[in-house]
PDB file of C-alpha atoms in Angstrom:
ATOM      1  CA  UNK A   1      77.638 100.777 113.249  1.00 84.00           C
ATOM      2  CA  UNK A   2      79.988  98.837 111.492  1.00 88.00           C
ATOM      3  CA  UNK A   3      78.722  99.730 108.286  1.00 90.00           C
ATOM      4  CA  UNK A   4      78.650 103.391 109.080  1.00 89.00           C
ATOM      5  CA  UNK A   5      82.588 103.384 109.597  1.00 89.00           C
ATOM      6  CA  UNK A   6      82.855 101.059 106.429  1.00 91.00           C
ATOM      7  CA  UNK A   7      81.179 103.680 104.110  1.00 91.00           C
ATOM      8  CA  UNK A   8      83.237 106.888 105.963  1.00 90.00           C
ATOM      9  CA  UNK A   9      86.562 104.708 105.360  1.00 91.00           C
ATOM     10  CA  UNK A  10      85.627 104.434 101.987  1.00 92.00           C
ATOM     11  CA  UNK A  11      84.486 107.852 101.552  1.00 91.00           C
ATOM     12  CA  UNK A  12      87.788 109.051 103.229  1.00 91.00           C
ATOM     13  CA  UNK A  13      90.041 106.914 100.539  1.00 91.00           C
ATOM     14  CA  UNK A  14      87.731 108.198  97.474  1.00 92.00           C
ATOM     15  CA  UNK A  15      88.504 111.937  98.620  1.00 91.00           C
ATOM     16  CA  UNK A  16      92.141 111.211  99.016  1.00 91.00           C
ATOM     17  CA  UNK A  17      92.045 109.740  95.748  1.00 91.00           C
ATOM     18  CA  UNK A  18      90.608 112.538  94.148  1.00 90.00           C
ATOM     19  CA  UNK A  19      93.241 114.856  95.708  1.00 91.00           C
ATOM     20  CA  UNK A  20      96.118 112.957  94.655  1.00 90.00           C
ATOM     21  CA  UNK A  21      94.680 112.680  90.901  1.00 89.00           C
ATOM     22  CA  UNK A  22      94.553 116.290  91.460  1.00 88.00           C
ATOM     23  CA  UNK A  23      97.843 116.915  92.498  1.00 89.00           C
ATOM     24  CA  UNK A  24      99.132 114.268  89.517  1.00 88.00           C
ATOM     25  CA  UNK A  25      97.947 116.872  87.231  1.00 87.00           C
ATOM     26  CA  UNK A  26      99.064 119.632  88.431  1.00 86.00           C
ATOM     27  CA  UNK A  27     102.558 118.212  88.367  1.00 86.00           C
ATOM     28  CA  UNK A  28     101.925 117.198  85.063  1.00 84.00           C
ATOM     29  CA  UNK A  29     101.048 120.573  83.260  1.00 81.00           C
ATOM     30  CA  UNK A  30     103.712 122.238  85.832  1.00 80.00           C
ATOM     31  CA  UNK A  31     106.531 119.711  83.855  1.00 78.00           C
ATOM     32  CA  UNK A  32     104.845 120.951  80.808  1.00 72.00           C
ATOM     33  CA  UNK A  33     105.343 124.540  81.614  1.00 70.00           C
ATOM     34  CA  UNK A  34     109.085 124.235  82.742  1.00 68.00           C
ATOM     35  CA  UNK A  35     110.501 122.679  79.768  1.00 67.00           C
ATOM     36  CA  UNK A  36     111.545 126.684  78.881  1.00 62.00           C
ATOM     37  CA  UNK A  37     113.169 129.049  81.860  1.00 69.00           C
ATOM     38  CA  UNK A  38     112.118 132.374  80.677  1.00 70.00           C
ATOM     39  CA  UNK A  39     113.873 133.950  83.292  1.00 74.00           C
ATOM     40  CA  UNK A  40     117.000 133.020  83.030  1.00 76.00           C
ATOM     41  CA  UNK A  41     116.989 133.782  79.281  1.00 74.00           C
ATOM     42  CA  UNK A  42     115.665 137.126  80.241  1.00 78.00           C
ATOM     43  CA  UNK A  43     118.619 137.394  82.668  1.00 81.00           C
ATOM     44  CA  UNK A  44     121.236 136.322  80.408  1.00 79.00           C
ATOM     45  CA  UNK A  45     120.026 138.895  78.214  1.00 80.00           C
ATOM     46  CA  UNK A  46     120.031 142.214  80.536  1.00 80.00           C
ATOM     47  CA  UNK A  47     123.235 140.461  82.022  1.00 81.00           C
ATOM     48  CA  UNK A  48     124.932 140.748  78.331  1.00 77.00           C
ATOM     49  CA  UNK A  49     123.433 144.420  77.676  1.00 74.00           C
ATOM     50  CA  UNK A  50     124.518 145.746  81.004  1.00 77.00           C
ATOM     51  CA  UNK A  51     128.243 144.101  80.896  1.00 75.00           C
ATOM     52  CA  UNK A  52     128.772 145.799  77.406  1.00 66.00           C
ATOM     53  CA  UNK A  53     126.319 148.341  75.847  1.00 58.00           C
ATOM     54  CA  UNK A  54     128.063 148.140  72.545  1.00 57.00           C
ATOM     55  CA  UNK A  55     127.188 144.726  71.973  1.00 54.00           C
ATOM     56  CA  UNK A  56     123.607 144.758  73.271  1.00 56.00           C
ATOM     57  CA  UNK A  57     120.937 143.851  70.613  1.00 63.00           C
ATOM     58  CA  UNK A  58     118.817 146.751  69.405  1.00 66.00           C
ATOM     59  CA  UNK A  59     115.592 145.482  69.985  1.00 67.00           C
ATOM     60  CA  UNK A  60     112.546 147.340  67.672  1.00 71.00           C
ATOM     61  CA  UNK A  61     109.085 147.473  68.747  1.00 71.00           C
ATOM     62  CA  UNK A  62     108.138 144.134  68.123  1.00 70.00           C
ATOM     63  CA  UNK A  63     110.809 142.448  69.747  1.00 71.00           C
ATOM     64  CA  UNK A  64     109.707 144.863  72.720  1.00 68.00           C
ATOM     65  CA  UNK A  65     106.173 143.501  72.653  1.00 71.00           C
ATOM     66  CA  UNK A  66     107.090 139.572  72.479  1.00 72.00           C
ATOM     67  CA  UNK A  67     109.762 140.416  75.873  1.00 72.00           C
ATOM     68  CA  UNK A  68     106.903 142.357  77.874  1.00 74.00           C
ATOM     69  CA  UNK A  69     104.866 139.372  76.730  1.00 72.00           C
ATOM     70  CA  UNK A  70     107.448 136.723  77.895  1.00 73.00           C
ATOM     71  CA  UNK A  71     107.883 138.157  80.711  1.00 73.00           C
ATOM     72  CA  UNK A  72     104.144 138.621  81.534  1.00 71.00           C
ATOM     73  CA  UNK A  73     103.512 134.786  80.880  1.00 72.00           C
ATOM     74  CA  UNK A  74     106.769 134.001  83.203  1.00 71.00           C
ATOM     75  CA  UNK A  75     105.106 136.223  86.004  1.00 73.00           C
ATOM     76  CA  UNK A  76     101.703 134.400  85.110  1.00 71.00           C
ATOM     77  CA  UNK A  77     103.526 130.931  85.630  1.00 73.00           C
ATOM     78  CA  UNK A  78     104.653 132.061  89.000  1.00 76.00           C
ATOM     79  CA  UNK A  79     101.218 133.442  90.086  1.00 77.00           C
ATOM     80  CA  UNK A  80     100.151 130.485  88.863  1.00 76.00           C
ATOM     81  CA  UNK A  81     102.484 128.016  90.984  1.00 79.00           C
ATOM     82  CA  UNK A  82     101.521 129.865  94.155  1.00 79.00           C
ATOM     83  CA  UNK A  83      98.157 129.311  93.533  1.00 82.00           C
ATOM     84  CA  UNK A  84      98.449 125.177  92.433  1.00 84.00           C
ATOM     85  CA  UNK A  85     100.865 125.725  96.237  1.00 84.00           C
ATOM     86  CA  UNK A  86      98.315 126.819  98.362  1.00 84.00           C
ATOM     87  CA  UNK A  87      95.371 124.639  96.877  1.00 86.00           C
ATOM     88  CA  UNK A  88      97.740 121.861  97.536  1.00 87.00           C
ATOM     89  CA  UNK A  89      98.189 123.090 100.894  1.00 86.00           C
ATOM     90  CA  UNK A  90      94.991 122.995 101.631  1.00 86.00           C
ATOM     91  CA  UNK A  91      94.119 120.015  99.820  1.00 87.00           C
ATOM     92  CA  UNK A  92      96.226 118.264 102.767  1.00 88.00           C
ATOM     93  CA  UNK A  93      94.790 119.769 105.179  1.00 87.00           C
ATOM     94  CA  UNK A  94      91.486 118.915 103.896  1.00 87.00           C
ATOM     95  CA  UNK A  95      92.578 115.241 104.197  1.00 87.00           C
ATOM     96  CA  UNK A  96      94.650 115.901 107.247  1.00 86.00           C
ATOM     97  CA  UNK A  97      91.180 116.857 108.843  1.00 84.00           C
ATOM     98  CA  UNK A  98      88.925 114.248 107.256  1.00 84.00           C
ATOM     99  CA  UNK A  99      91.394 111.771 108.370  1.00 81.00           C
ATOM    100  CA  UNK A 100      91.132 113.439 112.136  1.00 82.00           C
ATOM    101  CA  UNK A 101      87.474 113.549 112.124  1.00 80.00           C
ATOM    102  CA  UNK A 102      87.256 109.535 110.596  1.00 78.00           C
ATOM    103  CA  UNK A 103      89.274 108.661 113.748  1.00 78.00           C
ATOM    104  CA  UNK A 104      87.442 110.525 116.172  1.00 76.00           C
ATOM    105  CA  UNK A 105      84.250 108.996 114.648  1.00 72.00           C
ATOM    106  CA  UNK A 106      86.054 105.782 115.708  1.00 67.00           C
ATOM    107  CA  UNK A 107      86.741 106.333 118.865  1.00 66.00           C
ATOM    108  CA  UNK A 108      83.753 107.604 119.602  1.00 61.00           C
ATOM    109  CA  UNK A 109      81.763 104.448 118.096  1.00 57.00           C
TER     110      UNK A 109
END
């Protein structure tokens, strides 16, 4: 019996491991990602064109393409975060329960 709570501790700590090596690289390539704010440099931009149409930037097609573009990878970054969110979310709540279930197995033994 003893042994049987040794190897569940041990498989508890090895899936908490894994989730936090997880969750070390998703910070990591999130850093990465957020060295440049798209956003607000699309902001600033629209700001300056709306404030004072004379000095906006003409923009040609080109420059049209590599904006929609920018601001498709900015929306992609967001998708993106709420997606690394929720698998985080339930990454803890994977090890939330595996934690619950190791203790009950405890008290039970």
């Amino acid at each position: 019996d003893a042994m049987k709570q040794l190897e569940n501790r041990t498989m508890d700590s090895k899936i908490e491991m894994d989730i936090l090596d997880s969750l070390d690289d998703s910070k990591a390539i999130n850093e990465r990602h957020q060295k440049v704010n798209t956003d607000k440099i699309i902001q600033r931009l629209r700001a300056a064109q709306e404030s004072d149409p004379k000095d906006s930037i003409e923009l040609d097609d080109d420059d049209h393409e590599l904006v929609e573009q920018v601001e498709f990878q900015a929306t992609a970054r967001r998708i993106a975060q709420d997606e690394e969110d929720a698998q985080d979310a339930a990454r803890k709540k994977l090890a939330e329960e595996s934690r619950l279930a190791a203790q009950r197995g405890l008290a039970a033994a």
